[in-house]
Structure formats: C-alpha cells, structure tokens
Short mmCIF file of C-alpha atoms in Angstrom, two decimals:
data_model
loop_
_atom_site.label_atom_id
_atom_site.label_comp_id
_atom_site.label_asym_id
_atom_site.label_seq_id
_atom_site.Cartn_x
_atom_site.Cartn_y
_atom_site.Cartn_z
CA UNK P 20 -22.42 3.87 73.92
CA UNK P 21 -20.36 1.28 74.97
CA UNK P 22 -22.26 -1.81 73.58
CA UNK P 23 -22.53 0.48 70.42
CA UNK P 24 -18.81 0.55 69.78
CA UNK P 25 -18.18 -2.85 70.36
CA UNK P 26 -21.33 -4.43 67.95
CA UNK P 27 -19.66 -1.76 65.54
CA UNK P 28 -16.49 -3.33 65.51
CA UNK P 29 -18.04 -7.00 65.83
CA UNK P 30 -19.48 -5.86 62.27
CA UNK P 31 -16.37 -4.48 60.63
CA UNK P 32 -14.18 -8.09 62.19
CA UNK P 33 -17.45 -10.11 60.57
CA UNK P 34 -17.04 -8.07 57.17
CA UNK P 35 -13.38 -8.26 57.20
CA UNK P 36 -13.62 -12.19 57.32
CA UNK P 37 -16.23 -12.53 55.07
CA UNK P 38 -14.63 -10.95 52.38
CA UNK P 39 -11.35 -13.15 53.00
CA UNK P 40 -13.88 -15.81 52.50
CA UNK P 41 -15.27 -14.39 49.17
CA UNK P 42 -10.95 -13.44 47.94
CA UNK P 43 -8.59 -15.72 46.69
CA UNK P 44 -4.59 -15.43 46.12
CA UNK P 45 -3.43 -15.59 42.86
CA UNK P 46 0.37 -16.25 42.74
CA UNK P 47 2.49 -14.54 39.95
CA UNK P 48 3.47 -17.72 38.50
CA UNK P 49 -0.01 -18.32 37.95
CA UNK P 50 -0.96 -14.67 36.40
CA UNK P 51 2.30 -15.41 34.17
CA UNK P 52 0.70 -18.35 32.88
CA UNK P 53 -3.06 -17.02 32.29
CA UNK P 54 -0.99 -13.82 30.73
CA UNK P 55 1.48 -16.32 28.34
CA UNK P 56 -1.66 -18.75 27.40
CA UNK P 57 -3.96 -15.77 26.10
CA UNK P 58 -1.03 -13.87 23.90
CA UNK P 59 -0.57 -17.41 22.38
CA UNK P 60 -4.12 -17.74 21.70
CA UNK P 61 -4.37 -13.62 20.45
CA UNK P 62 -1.77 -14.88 17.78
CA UNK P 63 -3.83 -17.75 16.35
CA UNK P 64 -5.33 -15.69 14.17
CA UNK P 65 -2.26 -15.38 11.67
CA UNK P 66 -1.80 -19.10 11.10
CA UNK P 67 1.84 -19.35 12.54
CA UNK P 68 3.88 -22.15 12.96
CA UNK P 69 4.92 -21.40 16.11
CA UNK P 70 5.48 -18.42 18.43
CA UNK P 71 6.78 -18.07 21.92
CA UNK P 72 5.63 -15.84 24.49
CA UNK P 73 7.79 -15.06 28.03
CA UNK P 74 6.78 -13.04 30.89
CA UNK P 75 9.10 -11.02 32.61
CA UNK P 76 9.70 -10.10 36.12
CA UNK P 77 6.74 -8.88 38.10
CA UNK P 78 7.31 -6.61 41.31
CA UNK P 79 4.72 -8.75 43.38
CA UNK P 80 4.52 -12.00 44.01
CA UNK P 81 0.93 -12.25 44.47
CA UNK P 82 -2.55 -10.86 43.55
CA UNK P 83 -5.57 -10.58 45.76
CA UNK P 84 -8.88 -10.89 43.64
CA UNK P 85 -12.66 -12.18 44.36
CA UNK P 86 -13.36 -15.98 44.32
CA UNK P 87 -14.01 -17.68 40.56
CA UNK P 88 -12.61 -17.84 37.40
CA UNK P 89 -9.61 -15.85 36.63
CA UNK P 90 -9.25 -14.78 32.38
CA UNK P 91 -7.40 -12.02 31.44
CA UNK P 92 -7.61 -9.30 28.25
CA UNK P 93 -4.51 -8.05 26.70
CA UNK P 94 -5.56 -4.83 25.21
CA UNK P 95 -3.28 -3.85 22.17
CA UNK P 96 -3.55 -1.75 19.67
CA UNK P 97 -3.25 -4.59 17.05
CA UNK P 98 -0.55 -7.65 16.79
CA UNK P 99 0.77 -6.41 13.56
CA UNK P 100 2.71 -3.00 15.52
CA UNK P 101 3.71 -5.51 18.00
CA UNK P 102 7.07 -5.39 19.09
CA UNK P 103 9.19 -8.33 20.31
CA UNK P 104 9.60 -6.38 23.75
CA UNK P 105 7.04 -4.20 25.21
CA UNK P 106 4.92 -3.83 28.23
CA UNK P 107 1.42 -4.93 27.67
CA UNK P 108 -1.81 -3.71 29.64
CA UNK P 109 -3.50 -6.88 31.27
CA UNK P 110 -7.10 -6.37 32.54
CA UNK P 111 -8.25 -9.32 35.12
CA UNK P 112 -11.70 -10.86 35.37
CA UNK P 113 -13.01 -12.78 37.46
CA UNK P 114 -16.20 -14.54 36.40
CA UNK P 115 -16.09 -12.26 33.18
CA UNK P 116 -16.51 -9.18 35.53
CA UNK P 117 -13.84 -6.58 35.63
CA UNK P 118 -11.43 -6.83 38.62
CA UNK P 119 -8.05 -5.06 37.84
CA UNK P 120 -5.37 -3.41 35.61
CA UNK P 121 -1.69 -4.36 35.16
CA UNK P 122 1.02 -4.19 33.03
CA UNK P 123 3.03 -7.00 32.07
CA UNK P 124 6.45 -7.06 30.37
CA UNK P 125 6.28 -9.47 27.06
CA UNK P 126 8.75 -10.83 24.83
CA UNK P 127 7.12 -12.52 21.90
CA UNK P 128 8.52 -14.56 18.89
CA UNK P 129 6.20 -15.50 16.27
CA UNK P 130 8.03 -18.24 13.20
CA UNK P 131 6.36 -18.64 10.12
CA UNK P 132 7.90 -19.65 6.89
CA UNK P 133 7.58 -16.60 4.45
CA UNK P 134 9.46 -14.94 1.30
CA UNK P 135 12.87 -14.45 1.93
CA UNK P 136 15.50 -13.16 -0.75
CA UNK P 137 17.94 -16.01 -2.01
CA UNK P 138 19.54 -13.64 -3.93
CA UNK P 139 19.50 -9.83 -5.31
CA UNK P 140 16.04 -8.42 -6.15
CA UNK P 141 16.74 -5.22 -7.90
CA UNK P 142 14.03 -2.10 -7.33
CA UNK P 143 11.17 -1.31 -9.79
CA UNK P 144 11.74 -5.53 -11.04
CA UNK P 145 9.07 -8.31 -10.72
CA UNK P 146 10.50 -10.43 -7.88
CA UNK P 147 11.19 -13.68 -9.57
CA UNK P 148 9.77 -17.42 -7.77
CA UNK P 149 13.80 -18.53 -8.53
CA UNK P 150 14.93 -15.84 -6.24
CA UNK P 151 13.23 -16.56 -3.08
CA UNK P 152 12.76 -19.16 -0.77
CA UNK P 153 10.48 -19.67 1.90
CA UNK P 154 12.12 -20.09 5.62
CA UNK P 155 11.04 -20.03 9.01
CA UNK P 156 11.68 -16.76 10.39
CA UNK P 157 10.42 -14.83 13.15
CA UNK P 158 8.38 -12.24 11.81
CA UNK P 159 7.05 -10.37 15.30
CA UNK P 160 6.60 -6.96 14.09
CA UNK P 161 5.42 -7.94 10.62
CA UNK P 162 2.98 -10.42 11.22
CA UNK P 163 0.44 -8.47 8.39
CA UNK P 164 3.39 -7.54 6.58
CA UNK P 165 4.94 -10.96 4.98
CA UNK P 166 4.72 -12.66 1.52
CA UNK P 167 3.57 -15.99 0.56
CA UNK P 168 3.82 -17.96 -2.44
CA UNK P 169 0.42 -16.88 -3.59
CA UNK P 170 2.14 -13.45 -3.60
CA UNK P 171 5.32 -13.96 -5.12
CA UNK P 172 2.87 -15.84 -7.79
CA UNK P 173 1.09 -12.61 -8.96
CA UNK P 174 3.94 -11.48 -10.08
CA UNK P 175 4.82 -8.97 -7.56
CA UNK P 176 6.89 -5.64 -8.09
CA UNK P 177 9.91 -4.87 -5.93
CA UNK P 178 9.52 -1.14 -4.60
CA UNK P 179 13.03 -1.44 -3.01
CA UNK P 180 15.95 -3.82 -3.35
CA UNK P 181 16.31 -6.30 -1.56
CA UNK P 182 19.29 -8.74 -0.37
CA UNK P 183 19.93 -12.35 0.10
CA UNK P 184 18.70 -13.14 3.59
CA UNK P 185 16.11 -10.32 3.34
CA UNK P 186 12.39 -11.23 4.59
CA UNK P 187 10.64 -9.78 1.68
CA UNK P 188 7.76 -7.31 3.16
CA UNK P 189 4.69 -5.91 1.66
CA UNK P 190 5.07 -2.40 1.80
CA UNK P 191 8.02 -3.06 -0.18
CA UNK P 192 6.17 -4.55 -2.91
CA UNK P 193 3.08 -3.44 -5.78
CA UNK P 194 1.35 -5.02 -7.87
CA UNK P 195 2.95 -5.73 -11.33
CA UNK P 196 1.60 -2.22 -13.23
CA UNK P 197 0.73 -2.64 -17.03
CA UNK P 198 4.40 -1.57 -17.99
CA UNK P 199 7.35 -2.23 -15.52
CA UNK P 200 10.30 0.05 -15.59
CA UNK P 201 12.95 -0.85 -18.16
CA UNK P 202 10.59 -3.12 -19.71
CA UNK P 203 10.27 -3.69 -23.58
CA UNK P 204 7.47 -1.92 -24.79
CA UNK P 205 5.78 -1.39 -28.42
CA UNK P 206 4.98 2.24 -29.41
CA UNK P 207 2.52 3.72 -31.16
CA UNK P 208 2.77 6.62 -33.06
CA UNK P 209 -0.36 8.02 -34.15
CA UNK P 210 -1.20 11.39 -36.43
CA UNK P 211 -4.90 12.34 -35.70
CA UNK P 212 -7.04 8.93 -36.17
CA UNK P 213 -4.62 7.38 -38.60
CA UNK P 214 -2.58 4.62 -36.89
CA UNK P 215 1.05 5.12 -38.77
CA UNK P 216 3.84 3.29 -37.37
CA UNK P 217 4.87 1.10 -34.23
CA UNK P 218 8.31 0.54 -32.87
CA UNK P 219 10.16 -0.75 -29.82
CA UNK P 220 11.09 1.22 -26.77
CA UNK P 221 12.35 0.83 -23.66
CA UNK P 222 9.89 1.77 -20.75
CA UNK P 223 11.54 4.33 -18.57
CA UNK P 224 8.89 4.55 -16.20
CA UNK P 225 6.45 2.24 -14.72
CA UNK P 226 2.50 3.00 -15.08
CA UNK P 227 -0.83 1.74 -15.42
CA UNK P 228 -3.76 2.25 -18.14
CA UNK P 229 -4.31 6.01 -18.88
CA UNK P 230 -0.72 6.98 -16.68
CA UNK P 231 2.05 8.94 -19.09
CA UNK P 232 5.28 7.92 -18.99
CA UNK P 233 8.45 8.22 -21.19
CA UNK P 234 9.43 5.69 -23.53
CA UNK P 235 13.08 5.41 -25.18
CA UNK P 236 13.14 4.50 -29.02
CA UNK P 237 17.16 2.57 -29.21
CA UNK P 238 17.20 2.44 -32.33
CA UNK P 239 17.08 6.71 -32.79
CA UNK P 240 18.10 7.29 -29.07
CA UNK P 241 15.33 9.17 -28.76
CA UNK P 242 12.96 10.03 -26.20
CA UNK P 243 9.33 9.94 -26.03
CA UNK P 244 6.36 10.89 -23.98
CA UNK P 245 2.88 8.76 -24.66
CA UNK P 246 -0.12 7.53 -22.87
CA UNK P 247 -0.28 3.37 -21.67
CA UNK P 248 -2.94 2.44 -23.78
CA UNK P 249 -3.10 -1.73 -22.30
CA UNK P 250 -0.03 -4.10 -20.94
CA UNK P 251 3.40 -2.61 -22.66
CA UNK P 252 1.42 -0.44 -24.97
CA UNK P 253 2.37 3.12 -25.37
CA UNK P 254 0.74 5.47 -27.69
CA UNK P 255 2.51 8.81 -28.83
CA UNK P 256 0.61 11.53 -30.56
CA UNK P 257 2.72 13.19 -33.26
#
C-alpha cells in the first residue's frame, strides 16, 4: 500500500512538472501589446489615417497559458457601435487553439479627414461643396457613419441642420429627391388629357417620382396638391 502511495504521488510531482514544462508566462505588458496590435489591425478595414488604441489597467500582472504562439480575437459586435471607452472580450490562442477569455478595458481614437460644416447647413437643403471642409477628426463611434467628397458630390440632402464645426453624418443626410423642399418647381395643370397651362410654384414638400406633395402658386397665393411627374415637375389635375 505503501509503495502504492508513494509511485502515486511520484506521478502527480512528474505531471505537475511536465506541464510547467509545456506552460509559459505571459506578462500583462505583453497581453497589452498583442491586445493594442490586433484592434489596430481590426480598424484597417476603414482606411483611416490614423487611430490610437490604449489598454487600461489589468488586475493581474501575468497569464499562465500552454507553450507557442500567443494571437488574440477581439469579439465585437461591429467597429461602427464602437465606443471610445468600453471593455472588450479578448479570447487567447495559442497555436490557433482556444486557451482563454478576458476582458480588456479599451480606449480607441480613430482620425480621418471627413465632411465637416464650415458654416450653417439648413434642414431639408442640398449641402453645398462651399460649405464644408474636410478635417481630421476622430470619428470613433461613426466610423460607417461619415461623408466624403464623393458624397457631398451627389448632391446630398441635409435631414437636419447642421453647424459650423459639425462632422456631417449619414443618417443625417438623403439622397437629393426629384423636388427638394422650397425648391422652384413648374406646374402642370391638366383637364382630362388636354395639357392647358404651366406655372411656377414653390415646392412645399420634398418627394420623388409618383410621391404627392403641395405646391404654392406666388403669383395667386394659392395652394396646390399634384403628383411629381420627373425632377421639379408637378402635375395638378383640375
């Protein structure tokens, strides 16, 4: 019984060193790193100029993992509902094979030069190229959500106002519609299939091909209701 116990516990010494042969440490400092390199490589993806990513404070100062090659996965629900601060789950591999779970504190910055309001931009208006310039800005938190000069190009349509020193976003922002509010417009007043007269109104809605909208005649400062029949075309049945 005797010589049973002790080649038992010759075994479990033997198994405890050889799996401190087959473990390595791997410092904070070092996780920080492998944690800091992949969010910078995550953000590739939407061509920045630059970003920044820290790693804060971790309660350990050491990891014990099997012997190879450390990588790491931050699992996210998507970069563009990234927040500049929030803790991040980290899953560790070693030799591509699953090893552990942790979460990580990040603060990210992400600069890229995008739309930003020079001056006014009035809602329900195309957004002029004279009123914007481009800047570096960080735009963590709206890294799908930003406007280039392609953009502005289209002539885009402000759903909001925006101010000077405003990062113009896209859900702010349609595409121009066949008639813009407040736009001049010409309107067609038809009787059955005969085509009789067309004037110029004032758009007071926006809307596409086969949208109604009112129209405002100046001239009798009257009000009408017709169907957008192509770009600033209105055609009222009377």
């Amino acid at each position: 019984m005797k010589k049973l116990i002790k080649t038992l516990l010759i075994i479990t010494i033997l198994s405890g060193m050889a799996a401190q042969c087959f473990a390595q440490t791997l410092s904070a400092d070092q996780f920080k790193a492998l944690v800091a390199a992949q969010a910078k490589k995550d953000l590739q993806k939407f061509n920045l100029d630059d970003c920044e990513v820290t790693v804060g404070h971790l309660p350990v100062q050491s990891f014990t993992v099997p012997d190879g090659k450390v990588t790491v996965e931050i699992v996210s629900n998507g970069y563009q509902s990234l927040t500049p601060k929030e803790f991040k789950k980290v899953n560790i591999y070693v030799n591509k094979n699953y090893a552990r779970t942790y979460y990580v504190p990040l603060e990210t910055k992400a600069y890229k030069h995008v739309a930003v309001a020079k001056e006014v931009i009035q809602r329900d208006k195309i957004i002029p190229l004279q009123s914007v310039e481009f800047k570096r800005m960080d735009i963590m938190g709206n890294l799908n959500n930003t406007v280039s000069l392609e953009d502005i190009s289209r002539e885009l349509v402000a759903t909001k106002a925006f101010f000077p020193g405003n990062m113009i976003l896209k859900r702010y922002t349609m595409s121009k519609p066949d008639i813009v509010k407040n736009a001049m417009v010409t309107v067609n007043f038809r009787t059955g299939n005969a085509l009789n007269i067309a004037v110029e109104g004032i758009a007071l809605m926006q809307g596409n091909k086969g949208d109604t909208i009112q129209v405002k005649n100046k001239r009798f400062n009257k009000i009408y209701t017709g169907e957008v029949t192509g770009v600033n075309q209105v055609l009222v049945q009377i």
